[in-house]
PDB file of C-alpha atoms and ligand atoms in Angstrom:
ATOM      1  CA  MET P   1      27.470  37.112  81.172  1.00  0.00           C
ATOM      2  CA  ARG P   2      25.290  36.620  84.272  1.00  0.00           C
ATOM      3  CA  PHE P   3      27.688  38.666  86.406  1.00  0.00           C
ATOM      4  CA  GLN P   4      28.274  41.702  84.209  1.00  0.00           C
ATOM      5  CA  ASN P   5      28.550  44.850  86.392  1.00  0.00           C
ATOM      6  CA  LYS P   6      28.828  42.649  89.498  1.00  0.00           C
ATOM      7  CA  VAL P   7      31.676  42.656  91.994  1.00  0.00           C
ATOM      8  CA  CYS P   8      32.624  39.221  93.315  1.00  0.00           C
ATOM      9  CA  LEU P   9      35.107  38.142  95.935  1.00  0.00           C
ATOM     10  CA  VAL P  10      36.568  34.645  96.248  1.00  0.00           C
ATOM     11  CA  THR P  11      38.759  33.545  99.162  1.00  0.00           C
ATOM     12  CA  GLY P  12      41.148  30.662  98.608  1.00  0.00           C
ATOM     13  CA  ALA P  13      41.206  31.740  94.967  1.00  0.00           C
ATOM     14  CA  GLY P  14      44.892  30.876  94.566  1.00  0.00           C
ATOM     15  CA  SER P  15      44.194  27.181  94.013  1.00  0.00           C
ATOM     16  CA  GLY P  16      41.662  24.456  93.355  1.00  0.00           C
ATOM     17  CA  ILE P  17      37.954  25.201  93.749  1.00  0.00           C
ATOM     18  CA  GLY P  18      38.512  28.876  94.617  1.00  0.00           C
ATOM     19  CA  ARG P  19      40.585  29.462  91.492  1.00  0.00           C
ATOM     20  CA  ALA P  20      37.996  27.738  89.293  1.00  0.00           C
ATOM     21  CA  THR P  21      35.286  29.928  90.878  1.00  0.00           C
ATOM     22  CA  ALA P  22      37.219  33.180  90.360  1.00  0.00           C
ATOM     23  CA  VAL P  23      37.929  32.289  86.724  1.00  0.00           C
ATOM     24  CA  ALA P  24      34.269  31.378  86.128  1.00  0.00           C
ATOM     25  CA  PHE P  25      33.006  34.671  87.654  1.00  0.00           C
ATOM     26  CA  ALA P  26      35.394  36.637  85.431  1.00  0.00           C
ATOM     27  CA  ARG P  27      34.326  34.686  82.334  1.00  0.00           C
ATOM     28  CA  GLU P  28      30.744  35.752  83.082  1.00  0.00           C
ATOM     29  CA  GLY P  29      31.664  39.421  83.267  1.00  0.00           C
ATOM     30  CA  ALA P  30      32.309  40.025  86.989  1.00  0.00           C
ATOM     31  CA  ARG P  31      35.074  42.129  88.457  1.00  0.00           C
ATOM     32  CA  VAL P  32      36.775  39.611  90.729  1.00  0.00           C
ATOM     33  CA  LEU P  33      38.820  40.091  93.881  1.00  0.00           C
ATOM     34  CA  VAL P  34      41.130  37.089  94.169  1.00  0.00           C
ATOM     35  CA  ALA P  35      41.979  36.613  97.857  1.00  0.00           C
ATOM     36  CA  ASP P  36      44.472  34.120  99.210  1.00  0.00           C
ATOM     37  CA  VAL P  37      47.252  33.784 101.780  1.00  0.00           C
ATOM     38  CA  ASN P  38      49.394  32.252  99.022  1.00  0.00           C
ATOM     39  CA  GLY P  39      50.726  35.132  96.889  1.00  0.00           C
ATOM     40  CA  THR P  40      52.136  32.949  94.124  1.00  0.00           C
ATOM     41  CA  GLY P  41      48.898  31.031  93.660  1.00  0.00           C
ATOM     42  CA  GLY P  42      46.832  34.215  93.789  1.00  0.00           C
ATOM     43  CA  GLU P  43      48.953  35.941  91.161  1.00  0.00           C
ATOM     44  CA  GLU P  44      48.679  32.867  88.913  1.00  0.00           C
ATOM     45  CA  THR P  45      44.891  33.066  89.107  1.00  0.00           C
ATOM     46  CA  VAL P  46      44.997  36.772  88.276  1.00  0.00           C
ATOM     47  CA  ALA P  47      47.275  36.069  85.285  1.00  0.00           C
ATOM     48  CA  GLN P  48      44.882  33.389  84.064  1.00  0.00           C
ATOM     49  CA  ILE P  49      41.933  35.817  84.245  1.00  0.00           C
ATOM     50  CA  THR P  50      43.677  38.812  82.691  1.00  0.00           C
ATOM     51  CA  ALA P  51      44.979  36.634  79.836  1.00  0.00           C
ATOM     52  CA  THR P  52      41.389  36.255  78.684  1.00  0.00           C
ATOM     53  CA  GLY P  53      40.524  39.938  79.168  1.00  0.00           C
ATOM     54  CA  GLY P  54      38.909  39.618  82.606  1.00  0.00           C
ATOM     55  CA  ILE P  55      38.979  42.312  85.299  1.00  0.00           C
ATOM     56  CA  THR P  56      40.615  41.213  88.519  1.00  0.00           C
ATOM     57  CA  LEU P  57      42.905  42.087  91.406  1.00  0.00           C
ATOM     58  CA  PHE P  58      44.793  39.998  93.931  1.00  0.00           C
ATOM     59  CA  ILE P  59      44.843  40.674  97.656  1.00  0.00           C
ATOM     60  CA  ASN P  60      47.046  38.743 100.039  1.00  0.00           C
ATOM     61  CA  VAL P  61      44.889  37.949 103.044  1.00  0.00           C
ATOM     62  CA  ASN P  62      44.897  35.485 105.897  1.00  0.00           C
ATOM     63  CA  ILE P  63      41.214  34.947 106.648  1.00  0.00           C
ATOM     64  CA  ALA P  64      42.072  33.956 110.230  1.00  0.00           C
ATOM     65  CA  ASP P  65      42.918  37.633 110.846  1.00  0.00           C
ATOM     66  CA  ARG P  66      39.800  39.772 111.266  1.00  0.00           C
ATOM     67  CA  GLN P  67      41.602  42.999 110.377  1.00  0.00           C
ATOM     68  CA  GLN P  68      42.963  41.586 107.134  1.00  0.00           C
ATOM     69  CA  VAL P  69      39.493  40.315 106.245  1.00  0.00           C
ATOM     70  CA  GLY P  70      38.078  43.813 106.805  1.00  0.00           C
ATOM     71  CA  GLY P  71      40.775  45.162 104.483  1.00  0.00           C
ATOM     72  CA  MET P  72      39.823  42.580 101.859  1.00  0.00           C
ATOM     73  CA  VAL P  73      36.196  43.719 101.658  1.00  0.00           C
ATOM     74  CA  ALA P  74      37.271  47.368 101.818  1.00  0.00           C
ATOM     75  CA  ARG P  75      39.567  46.751  98.830  1.00  0.00           C
ATOM     76  CA  ALA P  76      36.763  45.343  96.686  1.00  0.00           C
ATOM     77  CA  VAL P  77      34.493  48.258  97.598  1.00  0.00           C
ATOM     78  CA  GLY P  78      37.298  50.823  97.239  1.00  0.00           C
ATOM     79  CA  GLU P  79      38.144  49.612  93.737  1.00  0.00           C
ATOM     80  CA  TRP P  80      34.717  48.844  92.372  1.00  0.00           C
ATOM     81  CA  GLY P  81      32.170  50.488  94.722  1.00  0.00           C
ATOM     82  CA  GLN P  82      30.233  47.443  95.940  1.00  0.00           C
ATOM     83  CA  LEU P  83      30.314  43.733  96.794  1.00  0.00           C
ATOM     84  CA  ASP P  84      27.590  41.672  95.152  1.00  0.00           C
ATOM     85  CA  CYS P  85      28.799  38.101  95.667  1.00  0.00           C
ATOM     86  CA  ALA P  86      31.267  36.354  97.936  1.00  0.00           C
ATOM     87  CA  VAL P  87      32.402  32.750  97.812  1.00  0.00           C
ATOM     88  CA  ASN P  88      34.198  31.824 101.025  1.00  0.00           C
ATOM     89  CA  CYS P  89      36.340  28.971  99.817  1.00  0.00           C
ATOM     90  CA  ALA P  90      39.618  29.264 101.759  1.00  0.00           C
ATOM     91  CA  GLY P  91      40.038  26.264 104.004  1.00  0.00           C
ATOM     92  CA  VAL P  92      42.547  23.893 105.561  1.00  0.00           C
ATOM     93  CA  THR P  93      42.552  20.279 106.753  1.00  0.00           C
ATOM     94  CA  GLY P  94      44.853  20.740 109.732  1.00  0.00           C
ATOM     95  CA  GLY P  95      47.422  18.574 107.967  1.00  0.00           C
ATOM     96  CA  LYS P  96      47.225  15.584 110.318  1.00  0.00           C
ATOM     97  CA  SER P  97      45.200  12.379 110.639  1.00  0.00           C
ATOM     98  CA  ALA P  98      44.497  10.836 114.058  1.00  0.00           C
ATOM     99  CA  PRO P  99      41.640   9.269 115.997  1.00  0.00           C
ATOM    100  CA  THR P 100      39.811  11.672 118.266  1.00  0.00           C
ATOM    101  CA  HIS P 101      41.589  10.776 121.531  1.00  0.00           C
ATOM    102  CA  GLU P 102      44.950  11.500 119.898  1.00  0.00           C
ATOM    103  CA  TYR P 103      43.956  14.366 117.604  1.00  0.00           C
ATOM    104  CA  PRO P 104      46.717  17.001 117.885  1.00  0.00           C
ATOM    105  CA  ASP P 105      46.011  20.404 119.401  1.00  0.00           C
ATOM    106  CA  ASP P 106      47.803  22.208 116.589  1.00  0.00           C
ATOM    107  CA  ALA P 107      45.644  20.568 113.894  1.00  0.00           C
ATOM    108  CA  TRP P 108      42.516  21.423 115.885  1.00  0.00           C
ATOM    109  CA  ALA P 109      43.684  25.019 116.342  1.00  0.00           C
ATOM    110  CA  GLN P 110      44.441  25.435 112.636  1.00  0.00           C
ATOM    111  CA  ASN P 111      41.007  24.156 111.617  1.00  0.00           C
ATOM    112  CA  VAL P 112      39.315  26.442 114.131  1.00  0.00           C
ATOM    113  CA  ALA P 113      41.396  29.488 113.157  1.00  0.00           C
ATOM    114  CA  VAL P 114      40.830  29.193 109.408  1.00  0.00           C
ATOM    115  CA  ASN P 115      37.693  27.164 108.689  1.00  0.00           C
ATOM    116  CA  LEU P 116      35.652  28.370 111.655  1.00  0.00           C
ATOM    117  CA  ASN P 117      36.899  31.807 112.714  1.00  0.00           C
ATOM    118  CA  GLY P 118      38.015  32.732 109.198  1.00  0.00           C
ATOM    119  CA  THR P 119      34.674  31.918 107.611  1.00  0.00           C
ATOM    120  CA  LEU P 120      32.866  33.860 110.351  1.00  0.00           C
ATOM    121  CA  PHE P 121      35.134  36.911 109.883  1.00  0.00           C
ATOM    122  CA  CYS P 122      34.507  36.792 106.120  1.00  0.00           C
ATOM    123  CA  MET P 123      30.737  36.538 106.532  1.00  0.00           C
ATOM    124  CA  GLN P 124      30.685  39.406 109.036  1.00  0.00           C
ATOM    125  CA  ALA P 125      32.656  41.776 106.809  1.00  0.00           C
ATOM    126  CA  GLU P 126      30.722  40.785 103.679  1.00  0.00           C
ATOM    127  CA  LEU P 127      27.318  41.048 105.390  1.00  0.00           C
ATOM    128  CA  THR P 128      28.135  44.505 106.762  1.00  0.00           C
ATOM    129  CA  GLN P 129      28.804  45.750 103.234  1.00  0.00           C
ATOM    130  CA  MET P 130      25.818  43.917 101.723  1.00  0.00           C
ATOM    131  CA  LEU P 131      23.491  45.428 104.338  1.00  0.00           C
ATOM    132  CA  ARG P 132      24.887  48.863 103.543  1.00  0.00           C
ATOM    133  CA  GLN P 133      24.203  48.490  99.816  1.00  0.00           C
ATOM    134  CA  GLY P 134      20.909  46.575 100.146  1.00  0.00           C
ATOM    135  CA  GLY P 135      21.668  43.023  99.019  1.00  0.00           C
ATOM    136  CA  GLY P 136      24.063  40.306  97.968  1.00  0.00           C
ATOM    137  CA  ALA P 137      24.752  36.593  97.884  1.00  0.00           C
ATOM    138  CA  ILE P 138      27.238  34.520  99.866  1.00  0.00           C
ATOM    139  CA  VAL P 139      28.311  30.923  99.305  1.00  0.00           C
ATOM    140  CA  ASN P 140      30.368  29.157 101.965  1.00  0.00           C
ATOM    141  CA  ILE P 141      32.328  26.109 100.852  1.00  0.00           C
ATOM    142  CA  ALA P 142      31.755  23.439 103.496  1.00  0.00           C
ATOM    143  CA  SER P 143      32.294  19.753 102.637  1.00  0.00           C
ATOM    144  CA  ALA P 144      30.728  16.316 102.607  1.00  0.00           C
ATOM    145  CA  ALA P 145      32.461  16.204 106.011  1.00  0.00           C
ATOM    146  CA  ALA P 146      29.902  18.839 107.084  1.00  0.00           C
ATOM    147  CA  LEU P 147      27.111  16.284 106.766  1.00  0.00           C
ATOM    148  CA  LYS P 148      28.628  13.052 108.071  1.00  0.00           C
ATOM    149  CA  GLY P 149      31.424  11.821 110.290  1.00  0.00           C
ATOM    150  CA  HIS P 150      34.981  11.784 108.990  1.00  0.00           C
ATOM    151  CA  PRO P 151      37.199   9.347 110.933  1.00  0.00           C
ATOM    152  CA  ASN P 152      40.657  10.614 111.917  1.00  0.00           C
ATOM    153  CA  ASN P 153      39.698  14.132 110.913  1.00  0.00           C
ATOM    154  CA  ILE P 154      37.662  15.590 113.776  1.00  0.00           C
ATOM    155  CA  GLY P 155      39.004  19.148 113.497  1.00  0.00           C
ATOM    156  CA  TYR P 156      38.025  19.424 109.854  1.00  0.00           C
ATOM    157  CA  CYS P 157      34.720  17.609 110.345  1.00  0.00           C
ATOM    158  CA  ALA P 158      33.698  19.771 113.313  1.00  0.00           C
ATOM    159  CA  THR P 159      34.557  23.066 111.658  1.00  0.00           C
ATOM    160  CA  LYS P 160      32.876  22.103 108.367  1.00  0.00           C
ATOM    161  CA  HIS P 161      29.709  21.105 110.281  1.00  0.00           C
ATOM    162  CA  ALA P 162      29.900  24.530 111.935  1.00  0.00           C
ATOM    163  CA  ILE P 163      30.011  26.259 108.554  1.00  0.00           C
ATOM    164  CA  VAL P 164      26.616  24.739 107.728  1.00  0.00           C
ATOM    165  CA  GLY P 165      25.246  25.980 111.072  1.00  0.00           C
ATOM    166  CA  MET P 166      26.598  29.472 110.468  1.00  0.00           C
ATOM    167  CA  THR P 167      25.176  29.456 106.938  1.00  0.00           C
ATOM    168  CA  LYS P 168      21.675  28.484 108.095  1.00  0.00           C
ATOM    169  CA  THR P 169      21.688  30.959 110.985  1.00  0.00           C
ATOM    170  CA  ALA P 170      22.762  33.889 108.838  1.00  0.00           C
ATOM    171  CA  ALA P 171      20.368  32.867 106.060  1.00  0.00           C
ATOM    172  CA  ILE P 172      17.425  33.291 108.449  1.00  0.00           C
ATOM    173  CA  GLU P 173      18.771  36.537 109.898  1.00  0.00           C
ATOM    174  CA  TYR P 174      19.130  38.262 106.515  1.00  0.00           C
ATOM    175  CA  ALA P 175      16.375  36.533 104.505  1.00  0.00           C
ATOM    176  CA  THR P 176      14.262  39.693 104.407  1.00  0.00           C
ATOM    177  CA  ARG P 177      17.237  41.950 103.702  1.00  0.00           C
ATOM    178  CA  ASN P 178      17.830  40.710 100.137  1.00  0.00           C
ATOM    179  CA  ILE P 179      20.905  38.708 101.155  1.00  0.00           C
ATOM    180  CA  ARG P 180      21.048  34.975 100.458  1.00  0.00           C
ATOM    181  CA  ILE P 181      23.572  32.681 102.149  1.00  0.00           C
ATOM    182  CA  ASN P 182      24.096  29.073 101.074  1.00  0.00           C
ATOM    183  CA  ALA P 183      26.712  26.366 101.583  1.00  0.00           C
ATOM    184  CA  LEU P 184      28.193  23.795  99.238  1.00  0.00           C
ATOM    185  CA  CYS P 185      29.215  20.349 100.402  1.00  0.00           C
ATOM    186  CA  PRO P 186      31.551  18.815  97.829  1.00  0.00           C
ATOM    187  CA  SER P 187      32.766  15.232  98.109  1.00  0.00           C
ATOM    188  CA  ALA P 188      36.151  14.286  96.610  1.00  0.00           C
ATOM    189  CA  ILE P 189      37.295  17.001  94.195  1.00  0.00           C
ATOM    190  CA  GLU P 190      40.604  16.689  92.404  1.00  0.00           C
ATOM    191  CA  THR P 191      42.554  19.640  93.809  1.00  0.00           C
ATOM    192  CA  PRO P 192      45.972  20.139  95.441  1.00  0.00           C
ATOM    193  CA  MET P 193      44.315  19.805  98.888  1.00  0.00           C
ATOM    194  CA  LEU P 194      43.181  16.266  98.174  1.00  0.00           C
ATOM    195  CA  MET P 195      45.970  15.119  95.871  1.00  0.00           C
ATOM    196  CA  ASP P 196      48.983  16.627  97.677  1.00  0.00           C
ATOM    197  CA  GLY P 197      47.736  17.517 101.150  1.00  0.00           C
ATOM    198  CA  ARG P 198      46.978  15.478 104.276  1.00  0.00           C
ATOM    199  CA  LEU P 199      45.956  12.353 102.345  1.00  0.00           C
ATOM    200  CA  ASN P 200      48.432  12.761  99.451  1.00  0.00           C
ATOM    201  CA  LEU P 201      46.248  10.771  97.045  1.00  0.00           C
ATOM    202  CA  ARG P 202      48.665  11.438  94.192  1.00  0.00           C
ATOM    203  CA  ASN P 203      51.146   9.030  95.754  1.00  0.00           C
ATOM    204  CA  ASN P 204      48.650   6.626  97.296  1.00  0.00           C
ATOM    205  CA  PRO P 205      46.866   4.679  94.524  1.00  0.00           C
ATOM    206  CA  GLU P 206      44.875   2.490  96.927  1.00  0.00           C
ATOM    207  CA  LEU P 207      43.434   5.416  98.828  1.00  0.00           C
ATOM    208  CA  ARG P 208      42.864   7.272  95.566  1.00  0.00           C
ATOM    209  CA  GLU P 209      40.779   4.356  94.313  1.00  0.00           C
ATOM    210  CA  LYS P 210      38.745   4.360  97.520  1.00  0.00           C
ATOM    211  CA  PHE P 211      38.072   8.097  97.201  1.00  0.00           C
ATOM    212  CA  THR P 212      37.152   7.617  93.547  1.00  0.00           C
ATOM    213  CA  ASN P 213      34.711   4.831  94.316  1.00  0.00           C
ATOM    214  CA  ASP P 214      33.013   6.766  97.148  1.00  0.00           C
ATOM    215  CA  GLN P 215      31.071   8.612  94.445  1.00  0.00           C
ATOM    216  CA  ALA P 216      28.249   6.740  92.689  1.00  0.00           C
ATOM    217  CA  MET P 217      29.752   8.119  89.455  1.00  0.00           C
ATOM    218  CA  LYS P 218      33.030   6.310  90.253  1.00  0.00           C
ATOM    219  CA  ARG P 219      35.106   9.409  89.648  1.00  0.00           C
ATOM    220  CA  MET P 220      36.249  12.442  91.570  1.00  0.00           C
ATOM    221  CA  GLY P 221      34.783  15.834  90.807  1.00  0.00           C
ATOM    222  CA  HIS P 222      36.528  18.619  88.907  1.00  0.00           C
ATOM    223  CA  PRO P 223      36.892  22.072  90.531  1.00  0.00           C
ATOM    224  CA  ASP P 224      34.839  23.569  87.662  1.00  0.00           C
ATOM    225  CA  GLU P 225      31.914  21.359  88.650  1.00  0.00           C
ATOM    226  CA  VAL P 226      31.844  22.998  92.093  1.00  0.00           C
ATOM    227  CA  ALA P 227      32.445  26.482  90.675  1.00  0.00           C
ATOM    228  CA  ASP P 228      29.421  26.121  88.373  1.00  0.00           C
ATOM    229  CA  VAL P 229      27.130  25.450  91.345  1.00  0.00           C
ATOM    230  CA  ALA P 230      28.648  28.281  93.397  1.00  0.00           C
ATOM    231  CA  LEU P 231      27.962  30.697  90.526  1.00  0.00           C
ATOM    232  CA  TRP P 232      24.415  29.439  90.168  1.00  0.00           C
ATOM    233  CA  LEU P 233      23.800  29.988  93.895  1.00  0.00           C
ATOM    234  CA  CYS P 234      25.122  33.565  93.532  1.00  0.00           C
ATOM    235  CA  SER P 235      23.067  34.231  90.412  1.00  0.00           C
ATOM    236  CA  ASP P 236      19.527  35.437  89.722  1.00  0.00           C
ATOM    237  CA  GLN P 237      18.641  31.854  88.764  1.00  0.00           C
ATOM    238  CA  SER P 238      18.430  30.856  92.450  1.00  0.00           C
ATOM    239  CA  THR P 239      16.597  33.801  94.048  1.00  0.00           C
ATOM    240  CA  PHE P 240      14.308  31.627  96.236  1.00  0.00           C
ATOM    241  CA  ILE P 241      17.142  29.528  97.690  1.00  0.00           C
ATOM    242  CA  THR P 242      18.773  30.457 100.978  1.00  0.00           C
ATOM    243  CA  GLY P 243      20.112  28.520 103.965  1.00  0.00           C
ATOM    244  CA  HIS P 244      20.690  25.429 101.864  1.00  0.00           C
ATOM    245  CA  ALA P 245      23.636  23.034 102.288  1.00  0.00           C
ATOM    246  CA  MET P 246      23.884  21.563  98.808  1.00  0.00           C
ATOM    247  CA  THR P 247      25.920  18.463  98.037  1.00  0.00           C
ATOM    248  CA  VAL P 248      28.084  18.399  94.922  1.00  0.00           C
ATOM    249  CA  ASP P 249      29.027  14.778  95.231  1.00  0.00           C
ATOM    250  CA  GLY P 250      28.587  12.613  92.140  1.00  0.00           C
ATOM    251  CA  GLY P 251      25.803  10.755  93.936  1.00  0.00           C
ATOM    252  CA  MET P 252      27.787   9.916  97.084  1.00  0.00           C
ATOM    253  CA  PHE P 253      24.986  10.764  99.510  1.00  0.00           C
ATOM    254  CA  ALA P 254      22.405   9.001  97.359  1.00  0.00           C
TER     255      ALA P 254
HETATM  256  N1  LIG R   1      39.158  19.076  97.362  1.00  0.00           N
HETATM  257  C1  LIG R   1      38.174  18.463  97.967  1.00  0.00           C
HETATM  258  O1  LIG R   1      37.975  17.256  97.790  1.00  0.00           O
HETATM  259  C2  LIG R   1      37.236  19.225  98.862  1.00  0.00           C
HETATM  260  C3  LIG R   1      36.083  18.575  99.296  1.00  0.00           C
HETATM  261  C4  LIG R   1      35.202  19.250 100.127  1.00  0.00           C
HETATM  262  C5  LIG R   1      35.457  20.550 100.506  1.00  0.00           C
HETATM  263  N2  LIG R   1      36.589  21.160 100.084  1.00  0.00           N
HETATM  264  C6  LIG R   1      36.802  22.539 100.537  1.00  0.00           C
HETATM  265  O2  LIG R   1      36.916  23.371  99.408  1.00  0.00           O
HETATM  266  C7  LIG R   1      37.713  24.512  99.749  1.00  0.00           C
HETATM  267  C8  LIG R   1      38.816  24.668  98.711  1.00  0.00           C
HETATM  268  O3  LIG R   1      39.619  23.508  98.767  1.00  0.00           O
HETATM  269  P1  LIG R   1      40.540  23.018  97.576  1.00  0.00           P
HETATM  270  O4  LIG R   1      40.362  21.579  97.490  1.00  0.00           O
HETATM  271  O5  LIG R   1      40.365  23.882  96.396  1.00  0.00           O
HETATM  272  O6  LIG R   1      41.951  23.259  98.290  1.00  0.00           O
HETATM  273  P2  LIG R   1      43.301  23.980  97.847  1.00  0.00           P
HETATM  274  O7  LIG R   1      44.272  23.643  98.916  1.00  0.00           O
HETATM  275  O8  LIG R   1      43.620  23.625  96.439  1.00  0.00           O
HETATM  276  O9  LIG R   1      42.925  25.528  97.920  1.00  0.00           O
HETATM  277  C9  LIG R   1      42.707  26.154  99.147  1.00  0.00           C
HETATM  278  C10 LIG R   1      43.209  27.580  99.057  1.00  0.00           C
HETATM  279  O10 LIG R   1      42.902  28.231 100.286  1.00  0.00           O
HETATM  280  C11 LIG R   1      44.017  29.032 100.643  1.00  0.00           C
HETATM  281  N3  LIG R   1      44.036  29.274 102.081  1.00  0.00           N
HETATM  282  C12 LIG R   1      44.287  28.369 103.066  1.00  0.00           C
HETATM  283  N4  LIG R   1      44.275  28.975 104.246  1.00  0.00           N
HETATM  284  C13 LIG R   1      44.024  30.285 104.028  1.00  0.00           C
HETATM  285  C14 LIG R   1      43.897  31.417 104.871  1.00  0.00           C
HETATM  286  N5  LIG R   1      44.078  31.326 106.190  1.00  0.00           N
HETATM  287  N6  LIG R   1      43.599  32.605 104.298  1.00  0.00           N
HETATM  288  C15 LIG R   1      43.452  32.715 102.965  1.00  0.00           C
HETATM  289  N7  LIG R   1      43.568  31.687 102.116  1.00  0.00           N
HETATM  290  C16 LIG R   1      43.850  30.481 102.649  1.00  0.00           C
HETATM  291  C17 LIG R   1      45.219  28.232 100.203  1.00  0.00           C
HETATM  292  O11 LIG R   1      46.394  29.023 100.098  1.00  0.00           O
HETATM  293  C18 LIG R   1      44.736  27.662  98.872  1.00  0.00           C
HETATM  294  O12 LIG R   1      45.081  28.510  97.799  1.00  0.00           O
HETATM  295  C19 LIG R   1      38.234  24.256 101.161  1.00  0.00           C
HETATM  296  O13 LIG R   1      37.427  24.967 102.072  1.00  0.00           O
HETATM  297  C20 LIG R   1      38.060  22.767 101.331  1.00  0.00           C
HETATM  298  O14 LIG R   1      37.903  22.405 102.678  1.00  0.00           O
HETATM  299  C21 LIG R   1      37.486  20.535  99.268  1.00  0.00           C
END
């Protein structure tokens, strides 16, 4: 119960890593604001949490819209009085694969709107509240694509690299204000984004094998294995860690 009496917000909590993180926070006693642009997914997460006696609420929010993001933080504070932890997990791939000279404008724009602008808007709203109350912890979900090149995926790769830069910059700015900001860089994690999204690994056994073998452990990660690290970075077990971009990668970068 590391998060008893804490208020935690998770974006992208309607699916995959975000859902696993919201469920884990609730299991450890937090009041959890489940935020997602997908109402059905968000409500499913809320149902999963309330079924086990957890305290949670869903808010439908598009993180690419600054006003909606402001409303999201205001909702957490309005309901529960504070915001202790935020995991900014909502993200997109842009949906298309192409080499850089042919990379489509719409895929670039989607990555910039959600991964880049959206993560900034979330951090700004969360930091404003955390400054007001005197502390907090933020974890931004970047990617292995934040630390190395990702062929045919420049929009995603560029915006995930930017998330690490934003994380480090903010970590320095607020290091003496009792606010820690870290990033996670997962490799292949078995979620709808990877299995059914741009790469559709579910229906592509060859590519699935390649993604499996990229990890030294010769398996993909489970969303819970990312959630566990996100919780640790938000917890009082990591009070001297800020500005870190931590891989969760089954040994891929080793
Ligand atoms: N799955 C992987 O292998 C992997 C690896 C590295 C990083 N990541 C990152 O982890 C995060 C979560 O990914 P996932 O694999 O769980 O994907 P997912 O598609 O299962 O979940 C992403 C969630 O974000 C929500 N979302 C998308 N755009 C949004 C917006 N504008 N506003 C609010 N919510 C929005 C979606 O509705 C969805 O519920 C993403 O940032 C992704 O880039 C995933």
